[in-house]
mmCIF file of C-alpha atoms in Angstrom:
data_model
loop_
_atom_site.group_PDB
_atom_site.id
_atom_site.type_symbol
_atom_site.label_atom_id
_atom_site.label_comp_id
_atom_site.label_asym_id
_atom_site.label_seq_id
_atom_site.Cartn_x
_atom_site.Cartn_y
_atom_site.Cartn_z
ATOM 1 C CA UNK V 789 0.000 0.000 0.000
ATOM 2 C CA UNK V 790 0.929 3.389 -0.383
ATOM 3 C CA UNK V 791 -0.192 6.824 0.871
ATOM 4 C CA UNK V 792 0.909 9.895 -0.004
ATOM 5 C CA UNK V 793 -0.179 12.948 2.233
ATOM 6 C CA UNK V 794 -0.329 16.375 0.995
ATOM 7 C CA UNK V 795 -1.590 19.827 2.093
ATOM 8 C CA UNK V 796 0.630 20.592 4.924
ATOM 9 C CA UNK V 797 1.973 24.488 5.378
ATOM 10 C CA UNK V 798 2.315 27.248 7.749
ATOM 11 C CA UNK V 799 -0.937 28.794 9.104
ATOM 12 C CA UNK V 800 -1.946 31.634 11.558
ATOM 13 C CA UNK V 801 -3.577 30.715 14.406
ATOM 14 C CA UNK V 802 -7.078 30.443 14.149
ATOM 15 C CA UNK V 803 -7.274 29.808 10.247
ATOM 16 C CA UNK V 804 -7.754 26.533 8.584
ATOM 17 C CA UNK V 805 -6.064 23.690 6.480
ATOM 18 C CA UNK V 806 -6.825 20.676 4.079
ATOM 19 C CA UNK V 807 -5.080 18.159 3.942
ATOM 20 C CA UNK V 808 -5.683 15.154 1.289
ATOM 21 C CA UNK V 809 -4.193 11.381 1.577
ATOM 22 C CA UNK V 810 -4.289 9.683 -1.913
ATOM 23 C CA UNK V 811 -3.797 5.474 -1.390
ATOM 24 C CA UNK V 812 -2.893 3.408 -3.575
ATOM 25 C CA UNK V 813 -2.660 -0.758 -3.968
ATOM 26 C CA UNK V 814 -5.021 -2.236 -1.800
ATOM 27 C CA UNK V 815 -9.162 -1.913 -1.922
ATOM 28 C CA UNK V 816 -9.436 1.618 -0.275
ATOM 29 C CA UNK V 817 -13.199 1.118 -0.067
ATOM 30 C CA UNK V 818 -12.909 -1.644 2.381
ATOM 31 C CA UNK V 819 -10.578 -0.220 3.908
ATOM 32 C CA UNK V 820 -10.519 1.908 7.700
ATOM 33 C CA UNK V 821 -8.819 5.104 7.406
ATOM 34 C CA UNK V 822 -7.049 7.471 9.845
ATOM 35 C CA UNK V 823 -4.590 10.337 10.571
ATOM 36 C CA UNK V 824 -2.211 10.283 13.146
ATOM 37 C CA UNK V 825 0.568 13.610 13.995
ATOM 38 C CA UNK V 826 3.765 13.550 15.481
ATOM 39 C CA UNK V 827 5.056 17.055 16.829
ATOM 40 C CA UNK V 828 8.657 17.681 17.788
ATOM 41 C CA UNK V 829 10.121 15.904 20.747
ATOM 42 C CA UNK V 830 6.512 13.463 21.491
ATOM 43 C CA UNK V 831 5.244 10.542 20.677
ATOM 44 C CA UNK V 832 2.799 9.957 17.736
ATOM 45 C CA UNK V 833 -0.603 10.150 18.776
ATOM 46 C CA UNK V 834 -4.375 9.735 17.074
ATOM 47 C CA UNK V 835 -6.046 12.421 15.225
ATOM 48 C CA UNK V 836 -9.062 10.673 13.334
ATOM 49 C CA UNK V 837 -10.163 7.589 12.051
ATOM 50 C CA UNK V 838 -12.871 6.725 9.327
ATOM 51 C CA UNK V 839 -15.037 3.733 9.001
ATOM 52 C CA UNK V 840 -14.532 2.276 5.406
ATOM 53 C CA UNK V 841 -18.245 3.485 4.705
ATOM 54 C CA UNK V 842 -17.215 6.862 5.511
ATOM 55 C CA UNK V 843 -19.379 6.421 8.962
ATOM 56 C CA UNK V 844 -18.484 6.557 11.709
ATOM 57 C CA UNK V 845 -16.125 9.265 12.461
ATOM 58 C CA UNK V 846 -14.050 8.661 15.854
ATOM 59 C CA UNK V 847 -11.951 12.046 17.170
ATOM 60 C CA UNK V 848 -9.075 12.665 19.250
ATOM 61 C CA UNK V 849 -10.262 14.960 21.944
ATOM 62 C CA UNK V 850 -8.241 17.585 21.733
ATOM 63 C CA UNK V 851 -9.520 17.802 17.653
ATOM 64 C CA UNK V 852 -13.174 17.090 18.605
ATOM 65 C CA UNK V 853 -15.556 20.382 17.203
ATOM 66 C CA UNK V 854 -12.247 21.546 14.996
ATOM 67 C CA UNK V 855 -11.294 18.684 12.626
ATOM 68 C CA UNK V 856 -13.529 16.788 10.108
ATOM 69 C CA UNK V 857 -12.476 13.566 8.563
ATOM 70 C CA UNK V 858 -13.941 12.399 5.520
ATOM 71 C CA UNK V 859 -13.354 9.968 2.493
ATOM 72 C CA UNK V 860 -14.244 9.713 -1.368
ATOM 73 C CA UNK V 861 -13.926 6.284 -2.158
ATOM 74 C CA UNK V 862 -14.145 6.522 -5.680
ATOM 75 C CA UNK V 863 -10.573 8.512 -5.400
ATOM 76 C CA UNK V 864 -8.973 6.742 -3.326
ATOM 77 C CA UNK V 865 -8.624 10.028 -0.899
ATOM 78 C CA UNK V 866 -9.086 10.517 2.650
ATOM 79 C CA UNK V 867 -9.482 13.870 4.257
ATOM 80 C CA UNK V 868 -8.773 16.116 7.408
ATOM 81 C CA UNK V 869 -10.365 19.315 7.585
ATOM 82 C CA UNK V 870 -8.750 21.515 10.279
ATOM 83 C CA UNK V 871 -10.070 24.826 11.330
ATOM 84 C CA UNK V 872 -9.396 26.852 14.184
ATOM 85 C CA UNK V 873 -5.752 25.855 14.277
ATOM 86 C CA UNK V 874 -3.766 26.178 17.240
ATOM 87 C CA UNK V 875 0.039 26.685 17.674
ATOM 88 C CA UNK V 876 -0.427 23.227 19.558
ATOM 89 C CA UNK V 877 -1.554 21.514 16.870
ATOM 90 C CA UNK V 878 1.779 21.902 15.210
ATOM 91 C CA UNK V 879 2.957 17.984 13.843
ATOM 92 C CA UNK V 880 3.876 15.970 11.103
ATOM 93 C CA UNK V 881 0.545 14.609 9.841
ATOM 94 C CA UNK V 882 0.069 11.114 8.957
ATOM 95 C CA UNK V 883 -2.490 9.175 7.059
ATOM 96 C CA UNK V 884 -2.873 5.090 7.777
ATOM 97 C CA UNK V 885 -4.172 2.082 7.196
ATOM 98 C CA UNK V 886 -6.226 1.227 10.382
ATOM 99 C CA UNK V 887 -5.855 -2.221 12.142
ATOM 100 C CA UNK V 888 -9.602 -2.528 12.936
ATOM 101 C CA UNK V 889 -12.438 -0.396 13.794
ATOM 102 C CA UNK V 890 -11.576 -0.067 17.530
ATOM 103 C CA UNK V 891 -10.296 2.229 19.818
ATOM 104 C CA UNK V 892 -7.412 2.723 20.823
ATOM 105 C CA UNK V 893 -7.182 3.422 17.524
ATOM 106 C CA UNK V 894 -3.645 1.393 16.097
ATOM 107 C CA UNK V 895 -2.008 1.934 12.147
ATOM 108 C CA UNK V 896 -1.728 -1.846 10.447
ATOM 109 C CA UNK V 897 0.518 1.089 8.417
ATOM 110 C CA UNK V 898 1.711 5.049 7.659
ATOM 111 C CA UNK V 899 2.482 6.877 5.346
ATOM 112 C CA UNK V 900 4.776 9.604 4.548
ATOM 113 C CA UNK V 901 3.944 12.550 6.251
ATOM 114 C CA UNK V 902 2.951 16.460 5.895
ATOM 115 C CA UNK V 903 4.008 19.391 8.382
ATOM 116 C CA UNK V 904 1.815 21.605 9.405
ATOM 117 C CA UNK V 905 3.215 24.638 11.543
ATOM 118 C CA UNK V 906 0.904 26.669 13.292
ATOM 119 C CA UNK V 907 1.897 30.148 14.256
ATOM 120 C CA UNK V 908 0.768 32.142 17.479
#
């Protein structure tokens, strides 16, 4: 499989980014989707995740109200729609392969990722 994540950029606080995942070589419409971010000096942690039939939507709570994950199968793309940015949410953004539909939410595998900076 591969993913390739794209979108990423340097923001004000408060304003909004999209960013896209386009997968390739497996069947994305069976398929459970998710982002994961990584900012400097932590661990990796959960974003969003997708159900294969685009619902349900799951949310990391500290995204919950400001992010919106969403999926057009017939392009093999995946979604994360981030408004209100905060410096905070400053990472390396990943899109994955879900193992499962179950929380805690784990990759079966990642992809490249995107940076999005977030300035105060």
């Amino acid at each position: 499989v591969q993913l390739q994540a794209s979108g990423g950029g340097l923001v004000q606080a408060g304003g909004s980014l999209r960013l896209s995942c386009a997968a390739s070589g497996r069947s994305f419409k069976s398929t459970d989707m998710g982002w994961f971010r990584q900012a400097p000096g932590k661990e990796r942690e959960f974003v969003a995740a997708i159900h294969w039939s685009a619902y349900p939507t799951y949310y990391a709570p500290s995204v919950k109200g400001r992010f919106t994950i969403s999926r057009v199968n017939a392009k093999n793309t995946v979604y994360l729609q981030m408004n209100s940015l905060k410096p905070e949410d400053t990472a390396v953004y990943h899109c994955a392969v879900l193992r499962g539909w179950s929380t805690p939410f784990n990759y079966e595998y990642l992809g490249q990722g995107t940076l999005v900076t977030v300035s105060s």
